Amino acid sequence: MIAVIFGPPGAGKGTQGDNITRMFGLPRVATGDMLRAEVEKGSALGREVEPIMTAGRLAPDDLVVRVIEERLRQTDAARGVLLDGFPRTVAQAEALDRMLRAGGRAVDLVLVLEVPREVLIERLLRRAEAEGRADDTPETIGRRLEVYGQQTAPVLDWYAQHGARVERVDGVGTIEVVRDRIRDAFATVGGDGRKLAS
Ligand code: ADP
């Protein structure tokens, strides 16, 4: 299964992505985490994306697509993945589609975590205090939400137009309550709450 967990910054993609990995055994592939790891390493790629990430803007499509392409070639991705933070633009969605189609695959489920803006801002500010992530400052949070609305939200319409299964889940509630809603959403595409493969 190729699933995408989709939603604005602060929606809970990372937390619930880990829950999905535990419930269904799908490896979580998170571009934000992968890019932060490159920044941490101080690689050429990391040096290129660091100022972009700190500003709350998007890394160039071709760079992110290359990172994903390489990741999807690894053996653990063969039986499926959960994509988190990718695709974030229509161009990335198109590139992913081409990549998957070459292997006879497609996106099976786009799971959208819906959370109102005020709650997102509250959560991101709380995370700023707890984790000190460079892009969780008040100014950058505003920019990231704006970028989401302008460049990322259109990806959902693109998936709807291209026949992907889009399931919307209310992302407000305890971690467990939201997890159970997600489990139900997976059930609609044939997941039954058990691991798909082990
Ligand atoms: P969040 O969802 O909380 O904004 P992420 O960890 O997913 O955080 O991403 C952090 C930053 O990494 C983004 O603001 C962006 O700069 C960069 N990034 C992550 N994924 C992508 C992507 N698919 N395309 C472009 N930039 C990306």
mmCIF file with all atom_site columns, C-alpha atoms and ligand atoms in Angstrom:
data_model
loop_
_atom_site.group_PDB
_atom_site.id
_atom_site.type_symbol
_atom_site.label_atom_id
_atom_site.label_alt_id
_atom_site.label_comp_id
_atom_site.label_asym_id
_atom_site.label_entity_id
_atom_site.label_seq_id
_atom_site.pdbx_PDB_ins_code
_atom_site.Cartn_x
_atom_site.Cartn_y
_atom_site.Cartn_z
_atom_site.occupancy
_atom_site.B_iso_or_equiv
_atom_site.pdbx_formal_charge
_atom_site.auth_seq_id
_atom_site.auth_comp_id
_atom_site.auth_asym_id
_atom_site.auth_atom_id
_atom_site.pdbx_PDB_model_num
ATOM   1   C CA  . MET A 1 1   ? 0.000   0.000  0.000   1.00 0.00 ? 1   MET A CA  1
ATOM   2   C CA  . ILE A 1 2   ? 1.146   3.503  -0.840  1.00 0.00 ? 2   ILE A CA  1
ATOM   3   C CA  . ALA A 1 3   ? -0.490  5.905  1.585   1.00 0.00 ? 3   ALA A CA  1
ATOM   4   C CA  . VAL A 1 4   ? 0.012   9.619  2.076   1.00 0.00 ? 4   VAL A CA  1
ATOM   5   C CA  . ILE A 1 5   ? -0.649  11.352 5.376   1.00 0.00 ? 5   ILE A CA  1
ATOM   6   C CA  . PHE A 1 6   ? -1.617  14.867 4.493   1.00 0.00 ? 6   PHE A CA  1
ATOM   7   C CA  . GLY A 1 7   ? -2.340  18.021 6.438   1.00 0.00 ? 7   GLY A CA  1
ATOM   8   C CA  . PRO A 1 8   ? -1.020  21.401 7.508   1.00 0.00 ? 8   PRO A CA  1
ATOM   9   C CA  . PRO A 1 9   ? 1.976   21.858 9.804   1.00 0.00 ? 9   PRO A CA  1
ATOM   10  C CA  . GLY A 1 10  ? 0.936   20.912 13.330  1.00 0.00 ? 10  GLY A CA  1
ATOM   11  C CA  . ALA A 1 11  ? -1.862  18.572 12.225  1.00 0.00 ? 11  ALA A CA  1
ATOM   12  C CA  . GLY A 1 12  ? -0.150  15.609 13.856  1.00 0.00 ? 12  GLY A CA  1
ATOM   13  C CA  . LYS A 1 13  ? 1.263   13.847 10.795  1.00 0.00 ? 13  LYS A CA  1
ATOM   14  C CA  . GLY A 1 14  ? 4.399   12.687 12.575  1.00 0.00 ? 14  GLY A CA  1
ATOM   15  C CA  . THR A 1 15  ? 2.625   11.395 15.681  1.00 0.00 ? 15  THR A CA  1
ATOM   16  C CA  . GLN A 1 16  ? -0.132  9.643  13.774  1.00 0.00 ? 16  GLN A CA  1
ATOM   17  C CA  . GLY A 1 17  ? 2.296   8.502  11.099  1.00 0.00 ? 17  GLY A CA  1
ATOM   18  C CA  . ASP A 1 18  ? 4.131   6.553  13.798  1.00 0.00 ? 18  ASP A CA  1
ATOM   19  C CA  . ASN A 1 19  ? 0.796   5.069  14.893  1.00 0.00 ? 19  ASN A CA  1
ATOM   20  C CA  . ILE A 1 20  ? 0.076   3.976  11.317  1.00 0.00 ? 20  ILE A CA  1
ATOM   21  C CA  . THR A 1 21  ? 3.514   2.355  11.129  1.00 0.00 ? 21  THR A CA  1
ATOM   22  C CA  . ARG A 1 22  ? 2.746   0.450  14.320  1.00 0.00 ? 22  ARG A CA  1
ATOM   23  C CA  . MET A 1 23  ? -0.765  -0.591 13.217  1.00 0.00 ? 23  MET A CA  1
ATOM   24  C CA  . PHE A 1 24  ? -0.038  -1.517 9.617   1.00 0.00 ? 24  PHE A CA  1
ATOM   25  C CA  . GLY A 1 25  ? 3.703   -2.066 9.402   1.00 0.00 ? 25  GLY A CA  1
ATOM   26  C CA  . LEU A 1 26  ? 4.119   0.559  6.697   1.00 0.00 ? 26  LEU A CA  1
ATOM   27  C CA  . PRO A 1 27  ? 7.486   2.309  6.908   1.00 0.00 ? 27  PRO A CA  1
ATOM   28  C CA  . ARG A 1 28  ? 7.022   6.055  7.398   1.00 0.00 ? 28  ARG A CA  1
ATOM   29  C CA  . VAL A 1 29  ? 8.941   8.171  4.909   1.00 0.00 ? 29  VAL A CA  1
ATOM   30  C CA  . ALA A 1 30  ? 9.003   11.767 6.112   1.00 0.00 ? 30  ALA A CA  1
ATOM   31  C CA  . THR A 1 31  ? 10.776  14.299 3.910   1.00 0.00 ? 31  THR A CA  1
ATOM   32  C CA  . GLY A 1 32  ? 10.982  16.864 6.748   1.00 0.00 ? 32  GLY A CA  1
ATOM   33  C CA  . ASP A 1 33  ? 12.832  14.347 8.939   1.00 0.00 ? 33  ASP A CA  1
ATOM   34  C CA  . MET A 1 34  ? 15.087  13.306 6.047   1.00 0.00 ? 34  MET A CA  1
ATOM   35  C CA  . LEU A 1 35  ? 15.967  16.922 5.240   1.00 0.00 ? 35  LEU A CA  1
ATOM   36  C CA  . ARG A 1 36  ? 16.577  17.746 8.916   1.00 0.00 ? 36  ARG A CA  1
ATOM   37  C CA  . ALA A 1 37  ? 18.941  14.758 9.089   1.00 0.00 ? 37  ALA A CA  1
ATOM   38  C CA  . GLU A 1 38  ? 20.889  16.174 6.126   1.00 0.00 ? 38  GLU A CA  1
ATOM   39  C CA  . VAL A 1 39  ? 21.095  19.567 7.851   1.00 0.00 ? 39  VAL A CA  1
ATOM   40  C CA  . GLU A 1 40  ? 22.332  17.811 10.993  1.00 0.00 ? 40  GLU A CA  1
ATOM   41  C CA  . LYS A 1 41  ? 25.005  15.962 8.993   1.00 0.00 ? 41  LYS A CA  1
ATOM   42  C CA  . GLY A 1 42  ? 26.075  19.170 7.295   1.00 0.00 ? 42  GLY A CA  1
ATOM   43  C CA  . SER A 1 43  ? 25.930  17.516 3.864   1.00 0.00 ? 43  SER A CA  1
ATOM   44  C CA  . ALA A 1 44  ? 25.854  19.609 0.684   1.00 0.00 ? 44  ALA A CA  1
ATOM   45  C CA  . LEU A 1 45  ? 22.127  18.964 0.442   1.00 0.00 ? 45  LEU A CA  1
ATOM   46  C CA  . GLY A 1 46  ? 21.668  19.938 4.086   1.00 0.00 ? 46  GLY A CA  1
ATOM   47  C CA  . ARG A 1 47  ? 23.540  23.190 3.572   1.00 0.00 ? 47  ARG A CA  1
ATOM   48  C CA  . GLU A 1 48  ? 21.359  23.962 0.579   1.00 0.00 ? 48  GLU A CA  1
ATOM   49  C CA  . VAL A 1 49  ? 18.034  23.388 2.367   1.00 0.00 ? 49  VAL A CA  1
ATOM   50  C CA  . GLU A 1 50  ? 18.828  24.765 5.820   1.00 0.00 ? 50  GLU A CA  1
ATOM   51  C CA  . PRO A 1 51  ? 18.057  28.459 5.105   1.00 0.00 ? 51  PRO A CA  1
ATOM   52  C CA  . ILE A 1 52  ? 14.937  27.489 3.145   1.00 0.00 ? 52  ILE A CA  1
ATOM   53  C CA  . MET A 1 53  ? 13.578  25.359 5.976   1.00 0.00 ? 53  MET A CA  1
ATOM   54  C CA  . THR A 1 54  ? 14.378  27.960 8.612   1.00 0.00 ? 54  THR A CA  1
ATOM   55  C CA  . ALA A 1 55  ? 12.420  30.504 6.572   1.00 0.00 ? 55  ALA A CA  1
ATOM   56  C CA  . GLY A 1 56  ? 9.427   28.161 6.354   1.00 0.00 ? 56  GLY A CA  1
ATOM   57  C CA  . ARG A 1 57  ? 9.584   27.915 2.568   1.00 0.00 ? 57  ARG A CA  1
ATOM   58  C CA  . LEU A 1 58  ? 9.662   24.790 0.436   1.00 0.00 ? 58  LEU A CA  1
ATOM   59  C CA  . ALA A 1 59  ? 12.803  23.062 -0.767  1.00 0.00 ? 59  ALA A CA  1
ATOM   60  C CA  . PRO A 1 60  ? 13.056  22.831 -4.582  1.00 0.00 ? 60  PRO A CA  1
ATOM   61  C CA  . ASP A 1 61  ? 10.839  20.132 -6.098  1.00 0.00 ? 61  ASP A CA  1
ATOM   62  C CA  . ASP A 1 62  ? 13.643  18.409 -8.032  1.00 0.00 ? 62  ASP A CA  1
ATOM   63  C CA  . LEU A 1 63  ? 15.762  18.090 -4.893  1.00 0.00 ? 63  LEU A CA  1
ATOM   64  C CA  . VAL A 1 64  ? 12.946  16.569 -2.808  1.00 0.00 ? 64  VAL A CA  1
ATOM   65  C CA  . VAL A 1 65  ? 11.875  14.300 -5.666  1.00 0.00 ? 65  VAL A CA  1
ATOM   66  C CA  . ARG A 1 66  ? 15.436  12.952 -5.929  1.00 0.00 ? 66  ARG A CA  1
ATOM   67  C CA  . VAL A 1 67  ? 15.495  12.232 -2.187  1.00 0.00 ? 67  VAL A CA  1
ATOM   68  C CA  . ILE A 1 68  ? 12.174  10.359 -2.385  1.00 0.00 ? 68  ILE A CA  1
ATOM   69  C CA  . GLU A 1 69  ? 13.126  8.455  -5.519  1.00 0.00 ? 69  GLU A CA  1
ATOM   70  C CA  . GLU A 1 70  ? 16.220  7.131  -3.810  1.00 0.00 ? 70  GLU A CA  1
ATOM   71  C CA  . ARG A 1 71  ? 14.288  6.254  -0.641  1.00 0.00 ? 71  ARG A CA  1
ATOM   72  C CA  . LEU A 1 72  ? 11.584  4.349  -2.531  1.00 0.00 ? 72  LEU A CA  1
ATOM   73  C CA  . ARG A 1 73  ? 14.247  2.195  -4.186  1.00 0.00 ? 73  ARG A CA  1
ATOM   74  C CA  . GLN A 1 74  ? 15.300  0.781  -0.810  1.00 0.00 ? 74  GLN A CA  1
ATOM   75  C CA  . THR A 1 75  ? 14.102  -2.740 -0.131  1.00 0.00 ? 75  THR A CA  1
ATOM   76  C CA  . ASP A 1 76  ? 11.886  -1.957 2.872   1.00 0.00 ? 76  ASP A CA  1
ATOM   77  C CA  . ALA A 1 77  ? 9.763   0.299  0.646   1.00 0.00 ? 77  ALA A CA  1
ATOM   78  C CA  . ALA A 1 78  ? 8.890   -2.529 -1.752  1.00 0.00 ? 78  ALA A CA  1
ATOM   79  C CA  . ARG A 1 79  ? 5.743   -3.634 0.068   1.00 0.00 ? 79  ARG A CA  1
ATOM   80  C CA  . GLY A 1 80  ? 4.524   -0.099 0.655   1.00 0.00 ? 80  GLY A CA  1
ATOM   81  C CA  . VAL A 1 81  ? 5.172   3.155  2.460   1.00 0.00 ? 81  VAL A CA  1
ATOM   82  C CA  . LEU A 1 82  ? 3.456   5.916  4.336   1.00 0.00 ? 82  LEU A CA  1
ATOM   83  C CA  . LEU A 1 83  ? 4.547   9.264  2.896   1.00 0.00 ? 83  LEU A CA  1
ATOM   84  C CA  . ASP A 1 84  ? 4.587   12.178 5.347   1.00 0.00 ? 84  ASP A CA  1
ATOM   85  C CA  . GLY A 1 85  ? 5.326   15.689 4.116   1.00 0.00 ? 85  GLY A CA  1
ATOM   86  C CA  . PHE A 1 86  ? 5.453   14.592 0.485   1.00 0.00 ? 86  PHE A CA  1
ATOM   87  C CA  . PRO A 1 87  ? 4.020   15.445 -2.006  1.00 0.00 ? 87  PRO A CA  1
ATOM   88  C CA  . ARG A 1 88  ? 3.746   19.091 -0.988  1.00 0.00 ? 88  ARG A CA  1
ATOM   89  C CA  . THR A 1 89  ? 3.230   20.635 -4.426  1.00 0.00 ? 89  THR A CA  1
ATOM   90  C CA  . VAL A 1 90  ? 1.301   19.531 -7.517  1.00 0.00 ? 90  VAL A CA  1
ATOM   91  C CA  . ALA A 1 91  ? 4.640   19.118 -9.341  1.00 0.00 ? 91  ALA A CA  1
ATOM   92  C CA  . GLN A 1 92  ? 5.759   16.676 -6.616  1.00 0.00 ? 92  GLN A CA  1
ATOM   93  C CA  . ALA A 1 93  ? 2.466   14.767 -6.874  1.00 0.00 ? 93  ALA A CA  1
ATOM   94  C CA  . GLU A 1 94  ? 2.968   14.451 -10.629 1.00 0.00 ? 94  GLU A CA  1
ATOM   95  C CA  . ALA A 1 95  ? 6.553   13.272 -10.182 1.00 0.00 ? 95  ALA A CA  1
ATOM   96  C CA  . LEU A 1 96  ? 5.451   10.698 -7.591  1.00 0.00 ? 96  LEU A CA  1
ATOM   97  C CA  . ASP A 1 97  ? 2.717   9.476  -9.893  1.00 0.00 ? 97  ASP A CA  1
ATOM   98  C CA  . ARG A 1 98  ? 5.211   8.940  -12.732 1.00 0.00 ? 98  ARG A CA  1
ATOM   99  C CA  . MET A 1 99  ? 7.633   7.178  -10.372 1.00 0.00 ? 99  MET A CA  1
ATOM   100 C CA  . LEU A 1 100 ? 4.987   4.805  -9.041  1.00 0.00 ? 100 LEU A CA  1
ATOM   101 C CA  . ARG A 1 101 ? 3.424   4.156  -12.427 1.00 0.00 ? 101 ARG A CA  1
ATOM   102 C CA  . ALA A 1 102 ? 6.799   2.977  -13.751 1.00 0.00 ? 102 ALA A CA  1
ATOM   103 C CA  . GLY A 1 103 ? 6.567   0.158  -11.176 1.00 0.00 ? 103 GLY A CA  1
ATOM   104 C CA  . GLY A 1 104 ? 2.849   -0.492 -11.796 1.00 0.00 ? 104 GLY A CA  1
ATOM   105 C CA  . ARG A 1 105 ? 1.900   1.193  -8.551  1.00 0.00 ? 105 ARG A CA  1
ATOM   106 C CA  . ALA A 1 106 ? -0.216  4.178  -7.501  1.00 0.00 ? 106 ALA A CA  1
ATOM   107 C CA  . VAL A 1 107 ? -1.208  6.094  -4.388  1.00 0.00 ? 107 VAL A CA  1
ATOM   108 C CA  . ASP A 1 108 ? -3.889  3.984  -2.683  1.00 0.00 ? 108 ASP A CA  1
ATOM   109 C CA  . LEU A 1 109 ? -4.970  6.380  0.034   1.00 0.00 ? 109 LEU A CA  1
ATOM   110 C CA  . VAL A 1 110 ? -4.574  10.035 0.901   1.00 0.00 ? 110 VAL A CA  1
ATOM   111 C CA  . LEU A 1 111 ? -5.435  10.512 4.532   1.00 0.00 ? 111 LEU A CA  1
ATOM   112 C CA  . VAL A 1 112 ? -6.125  14.144 5.386   1.00 0.00 ? 112 VAL A CA  1
ATOM   113 C CA  . LEU A 1 113 ? -5.827  15.292 8.998   1.00 0.00 ? 113 LEU A CA  1
ATOM   114 C CA  . GLU A 1 114 ? -8.124  18.268 9.450   1.00 0.00 ? 114 GLU A CA  1
ATOM   115 C CA  . VAL A 1 115 ? -7.333  20.737 12.236  1.00 0.00 ? 115 VAL A CA  1
ATOM   116 C CA  . PRO A 1 116 ? -8.472  24.375 12.529  1.00 0.00 ? 116 PRO A CA  1
ATOM   117 C CA  . ARG A 1 117 ? -5.872  27.092 12.187  1.00 0.00 ? 117 ARG A CA  1
ATOM   118 C CA  . GLU A 1 118 ? -6.073  28.303 15.827  1.00 0.00 ? 118 GLU A CA  1
ATOM   119 C CA  . VAL A 1 119 ? -5.365  24.807 17.099  1.00 0.00 ? 119 VAL A CA  1
ATOM   120 C CA  . LEU A 1 120 ? -2.447  24.413 14.685  1.00 0.00 ? 120 LEU A CA  1
ATOM   121 C CA  . ILE A 1 121 ? -0.828  27.629 15.853  1.00 0.00 ? 121 ILE A CA  1
ATOM   122 C CA  . GLU A 1 122 ? -1.295  26.640 19.480  1.00 0.00 ? 122 GLU A CA  1
ATOM   123 C CA  . ARG A 1 123 ? 0.274   23.220 18.910  1.00 0.00 ? 123 ARG A CA  1
ATOM   124 C CA  . LEU A 1 124 ? 3.219   24.590 16.930  1.00 0.00 ? 124 LEU A CA  1
ATOM   125 C CA  . LEU A 1 125 ? 3.989   27.197 19.568  1.00 0.00 ? 125 LEU A CA  1
ATOM   126 C CA  . ARG A 1 126 ? 3.871   24.520 22.243  1.00 0.00 ? 126 ARG A CA  1
ATOM   127 C CA  . ARG A 1 127 ? 6.216   22.333 20.177  1.00 0.00 ? 127 ARG A CA  1
ATOM   128 C CA  . ALA A 1 128 ? 8.533   25.331 19.790  1.00 0.00 ? 128 ALA A CA  1
ATOM   129 C CA  . GLU A 1 129 ? 8.943   25.434 23.554  1.00 0.00 ? 129 GLU A CA  1
ATOM   130 C CA  . ALA A 1 130 ? 9.297   21.678 23.941  1.00 0.00 ? 130 ALA A CA  1
ATOM   131 C CA  . GLU A 1 131 ? 11.607  20.881 21.005  1.00 0.00 ? 131 GLU A CA  1
ATOM   132 C CA  . GLY A 1 132 ? 13.068  24.180 19.864  1.00 0.00 ? 132 GLY A CA  1
ATOM   133 C CA  . ARG A 1 133 ? 12.745  23.348 16.170  1.00 0.00 ? 133 ARG A CA  1
ATOM   134 C CA  . ALA A 1 134 ? 14.295  26.130 14.086  1.00 0.00 ? 134 ALA A CA  1
ATOM   135 C CA  . ASP A 1 135 ? 11.129  26.591 12.008  1.00 0.00 ? 135 ASP A CA  1
ATOM   136 C CA  . ASP A 1 136 ? 8.647   26.759 14.895  1.00 0.00 ? 136 ASP A CA  1
ATOM   137 C CA  . THR A 1 137 ? 9.029   30.498 15.550  1.00 0.00 ? 137 THR A CA  1
ATOM   138 C CA  . PRO A 1 138 ? 5.880   32.671 15.365  1.00 0.00 ? 138 PRO A CA  1
ATOM   139 C CA  . GLU A 1 139 ? 6.895   34.317 12.047  1.00 0.00 ? 139 GLU A CA  1
ATOM   140 C CA  . THR A 1 140 ? 7.897   31.067 10.411  1.00 0.00 ? 140 THR A CA  1
ATOM   141 C CA  . ILE A 1 141 ? 4.736   29.311 11.558  1.00 0.00 ? 141 ILE A CA  1
ATOM   142 C CA  . GLY A 1 142 ? 2.662   31.951 9.761   1.00 0.00 ? 142 GLY A CA  1
ATOM   143 C CA  . ARG A 1 143 ? 4.739   31.504 6.610   1.00 0.00 ? 143 ARG A CA  1
ATOM   144 C CA  . ARG A 1 144 ? 4.425   27.704 6.723   1.00 0.00 ? 144 ARG A CA  1
ATOM   145 C CA  . LEU A 1 145 ? 0.647   27.881 7.064   1.00 0.00 ? 145 LEU A CA  1
ATOM   146 C CA  . GLU A 1 146 ? 0.533   30.316 4.147   1.00 0.00 ? 146 GLU A CA  1
ATOM   147 C CA  . VAL A 1 147 ? 2.733   28.048 2.018   1.00 0.00 ? 147 VAL A CA  1
ATOM   148 C CA  . TYR A 1 148 ? 0.461   25.136 2.914   1.00 0.00 ? 148 TYR A CA  1
ATOM   149 C CA  . GLY A 1 149 ? -2.633  27.024 1.748   1.00 0.00 ? 149 GLY A CA  1
ATOM   150 C CA  . GLN A 1 150 ? -1.048  28.254 -1.467  1.00 0.00 ? 150 GLN A CA  1
ATOM   151 C CA  . GLN A 1 151 ? 1.147   25.361 -2.616  1.00 0.00 ? 151 GLN A CA  1
ATOM   152 C CA  . THR A 1 152 ? 0.167   22.233 -0.705  1.00 0.00 ? 152 THR A CA  1
ATOM   153 C CA  . ALA A 1 153 ? -3.624  22.328 -0.317  1.00 0.00 ? 153 ALA A CA  1
ATOM   154 C CA  . PRO A 1 154 ? -4.041  22.227 -4.155  1.00 0.00 ? 154 PRO A CA  1
ATOM   155 C CA  . VAL A 1 155 ? -2.432  18.761 -4.096  1.00 0.00 ? 155 VAL A CA  1
ATOM   156 C CA  . LEU A 1 156 ? -5.677  17.427 -2.591  1.00 0.00 ? 156 LEU A CA  1
ATOM   157 C CA  . ASP A 1 157 ? -7.744  18.660 -5.530  1.00 0.00 ? 157 ASP A CA  1
ATOM   158 C CA  . TRP A 1 158 ? -5.177  17.114 -7.827  1.00 0.00 ? 158 TRP A CA  1
ATOM   159 C CA  . TYR A 1 159 ? -5.598  13.720 -6.122  1.00 0.00 ? 159 TYR A CA  1
ATOM   160 C CA  . ALA A 1 160 ? -9.382  14.001 -6.193  1.00 0.00 ? 160 ALA A CA  1
ATOM   161 C CA  . GLN A 1 161 ? -9.240  14.757 -9.941  1.00 0.00 ? 161 GLN A CA  1
ATOM   162 C CA  . HIS A 1 162 ? -6.869  11.856 -10.548 1.00 0.00 ? 162 HIS A CA  1
ATOM   163 C CA  . GLY A 1 163 ? -9.087  9.300  -8.874  1.00 0.00 ? 163 GLY A CA  1
ATOM   164 C CA  . ALA A 1 164 ? -7.131  8.713  -5.674  1.00 0.00 ? 164 ALA A CA  1
ATOM   165 C CA  . ARG A 1 165 ? -8.999  7.723  -2.561  1.00 0.00 ? 165 ARG A CA  1
ATOM   166 C CA  . VAL A 1 166 ? -9.085  10.763 -0.267  1.00 0.00 ? 166 VAL A CA  1
ATOM   167 C CA  . GLU A 1 167 ? -10.246 10.210 3.327   1.00 0.00 ? 167 GLU A CA  1
ATOM   168 C CA  . ARG A 1 168 ? -10.698 13.158 5.664   1.00 0.00 ? 168 ARG A CA  1
ATOM   169 C CA  . VAL A 1 169 ? -10.188 12.606 9.366   1.00 0.00 ? 169 VAL A CA  1
ATOM   170 C CA  . ASP A 1 170 ? -10.904 15.033 12.184  1.00 0.00 ? 170 ASP A CA  1
ATOM   171 C CA  . GLY A 1 171 ? -7.489  15.652 13.736  1.00 0.00 ? 171 GLY A CA  1
ATOM   172 C CA  . VAL A 1 172 ? -8.771  17.296 16.917  1.00 0.00 ? 172 VAL A CA  1
ATOM   173 C CA  . GLY A 1 173 ? -8.922  15.003 19.938  1.00 0.00 ? 173 GLY A CA  1
ATOM   174 C CA  . THR A 1 174 ? -6.568  12.872 21.959  1.00 0.00 ? 174 THR A CA  1
ATOM   175 C CA  . ILE A 1 175 ? -3.818  10.998 20.141  1.00 0.00 ? 175 ILE A CA  1
ATOM   176 C CA  . GLU A 1 176 ? -5.711  7.720  20.745  1.00 0.00 ? 176 GLU A CA  1
ATOM   177 C CA  . VAL A 1 177 ? -9.056  9.031  19.514  1.00 0.00 ? 177 VAL A CA  1
ATOM   178 C CA  . VAL A 1 178 ? -7.492  10.374 16.313  1.00 0.00 ? 178 VAL A CA  1
ATOM   179 C CA  . ARG A 1 179 ? -5.570  7.115  15.881  1.00 0.00 ? 179 ARG A CA  1
ATOM   180 C CA  . ASP A 1 180 ? -8.833  5.141  16.015  1.00 0.00 ? 180 ASP A CA  1
ATOM   181 C CA  . ARG A 1 181 ? -10.425 7.409  13.410  1.00 0.00 ? 181 ARG A CA  1
ATOM   182 C CA  . ILE A 1 182 ? -7.419  6.793  11.186  1.00 0.00 ? 182 ILE A CA  1
ATOM   183 C CA  . ARG A 1 183 ? -7.704  3.051  11.676  1.00 0.00 ? 183 ARG A CA  1
ATOM   184 C CA  . ASP A 1 184 ? -11.327 3.246  10.522  1.00 0.00 ? 184 ASP A CA  1
ATOM   185 C CA  . ALA A 1 185 ? -10.303 5.269  7.475   1.00 0.00 ? 185 ALA A CA  1
ATOM   186 C CA  . PHE A 1 186 ? -7.713  2.628  6.551   1.00 0.00 ? 186 PHE A CA  1
ATOM   187 C CA  . ALA A 1 187 ? -10.397 -0.030 6.881   1.00 0.00 ? 187 ALA A CA  1
ATOM   188 C CA  . THR A 1 188 ? -12.262 1.580  3.967   1.00 0.00 ? 188 THR A CA  1
ATOM   189 C CA  . VAL A 1 189 ? -9.401  0.720  1.646   1.00 0.00 ? 189 VAL A CA  1
ATOM   190 C CA  . GLY A 1 190 ? -9.153  -2.878 2.761   1.00 0.00 ? 190 GLY A CA  1
ATOM   191 C CA  . GLY A 1 191 ? -6.958  -2.444 5.823   1.00 0.00 ? 191 GLY A CA  1
ATOM   192 C CA  . ASP A 1 192 ? -8.617  -4.207 8.756   1.00 0.00 ? 192 ASP A CA  1
ATOM   193 C CA  . GLY A 1 193 ? -6.541  -2.949 11.634  1.00 0.00 ? 193 GLY A CA  1
ATOM   194 C CA  . ARG A 1 194 ? -4.039  -5.787 11.329  1.00 0.00 ? 194 ARG A CA  1
ATOM   195 C CA  . LYS A 1 195 ? -0.619  -5.414 9.828   1.00 0.00 ? 195 LYS A CA  1
ATOM   196 C CA  . LEU A 1 196 ? -0.819  -5.611 6.037   1.00 0.00 ? 196 LEU A CA  1
ATOM   197 C CA  . ALA A 1 197 ? 2.397   -7.595 5.908   1.00 0.00 ? 197 ALA A CA  1
ATOM   198 C CA  . SER A 1 198 ? 4.832   -8.774 8.494   1.00 0.00 ? 198 SER A CA  1
HETATM 199 P P1  . ADP B 2 .   ? 5.726   20.510 9.064   1.00 0.00 ? 1   ADP B P1  1
HETATM 200 O O1  . ADP B 2 .   ? 4.788   19.560 8.417   1.00 0.00 ? 1   ADP B O1  1
HETATM 201 O O2  . ADP B 2 .   ? 5.552   20.624 10.542  1.00 0.00 ? 1   ADP B O2  1
HETATM 202 O O3  . ADP B 2 .   ? 5.790   21.863 8.395   1.00 0.00 ? 1   ADP B O3  1
HETATM 203 P P2  . ADP B 2 .   ? 8.043   18.984 8.088   1.00 0.00 ? 1   ADP B P2  1
HETATM 204 O O4  . ADP B 2 .   ? 8.968   18.368 9.052   1.00 0.00 ? 1   ADP B O4  1
HETATM 205 O O5  . ADP B 2 .   ? 7.196   18.086 7.267   1.00 0.00 ? 1   ADP B O5  1
HETATM 206 O O6  . ADP B 2 .   ? 7.205   19.993 8.943   1.00 0.00 ? 1   ADP B O6  1
HETATM 207 O O7  . ADP B 2 .   ? 8.856   19.918 7.060   1.00 0.00 ? 1   ADP B O7  1
HETATM 208 C C1  . ADP B 2 .   ? 9.723   20.916 7.503   1.00 0.00 ? 1   ADP B C1  1
HETATM 209 C C2  . ADP B 2 .   ? 10.291  21.722 6.323   1.00 0.00 ? 1   ADP B C2  1
HETATM 210 O O8  . ADP B 2 .   ? 11.041  20.868 5.464   1.00 0.00 ? 1   ADP B O8  1
HETATM 211 C C3  . ADP B 2 .   ? 9.270   22.385 5.402   1.00 0.00 ? 1   ADP B C3  1
HETATM 212 O O9  . ADP B 2 .   ? 8.786   23.611 5.903   1.00 0.00 ? 1   ADP B O9  1
HETATM 213 C C4  . ADP B 2 .   ? 10.106  22.532 4.128   1.00 0.00 ? 1   ADP B C4  1
HETATM 214 O O10 . ADP B 2 .   ? 10.997  23.615 4.195   1.00 0.00 ? 1   ADP B O10 1
HETATM 215 C C5  . ADP B 2 .   ? 10.914  21.251 4.095   1.00 0.00 ? 1   ADP B C5  1
HETATM 216 N N1  . ADP B 2 .   ? 10.203  20.175 3.360   1.00 0.00 ? 1   ADP B N1  1
HETATM 217 C C6  . ADP B 2 .   ? 9.739   19.012 3.888   1.00 0.00 ? 1   ADP B C6  1
HETATM 218 N N2  . ADP B 2 .   ? 9.134   18.269 2.955   1.00 0.00 ? 1   ADP B N2  1
HETATM 219 C C7  . ADP B 2 .   ? 9.190   18.995 1.798   1.00 0.00 ? 1   ADP B C7  1
HETATM 220 C C8  . ADP B 2 .   ? 8.723   18.790 0.479   1.00 0.00 ? 1   ADP B C8  1
HETATM 221 N N3  . ADP B 2 .   ? 8.042   17.689 0.135   1.00 0.00 ? 1   ADP B N3  1
HETATM 222 N N4  . ADP B 2 .   ? 8.964   19.746 -0.451  1.00 0.00 ? 1   ADP B N4  1
HETATM 223 C C9  . ADP B 2 .   ? 9.626   20.862 -0.142  1.00 0.00 ? 1   ADP B C9  1
HETATM 224 N N5  . ADP B 2 .   ? 10.086  21.135 1.082   1.00 0.00 ? 1   ADP B N5  1
HETATM 225 C C10 . ADP B 2 .   ? 9.891   20.205 2.053   1.00 0.00 ? 1   ADP B C10 1
#
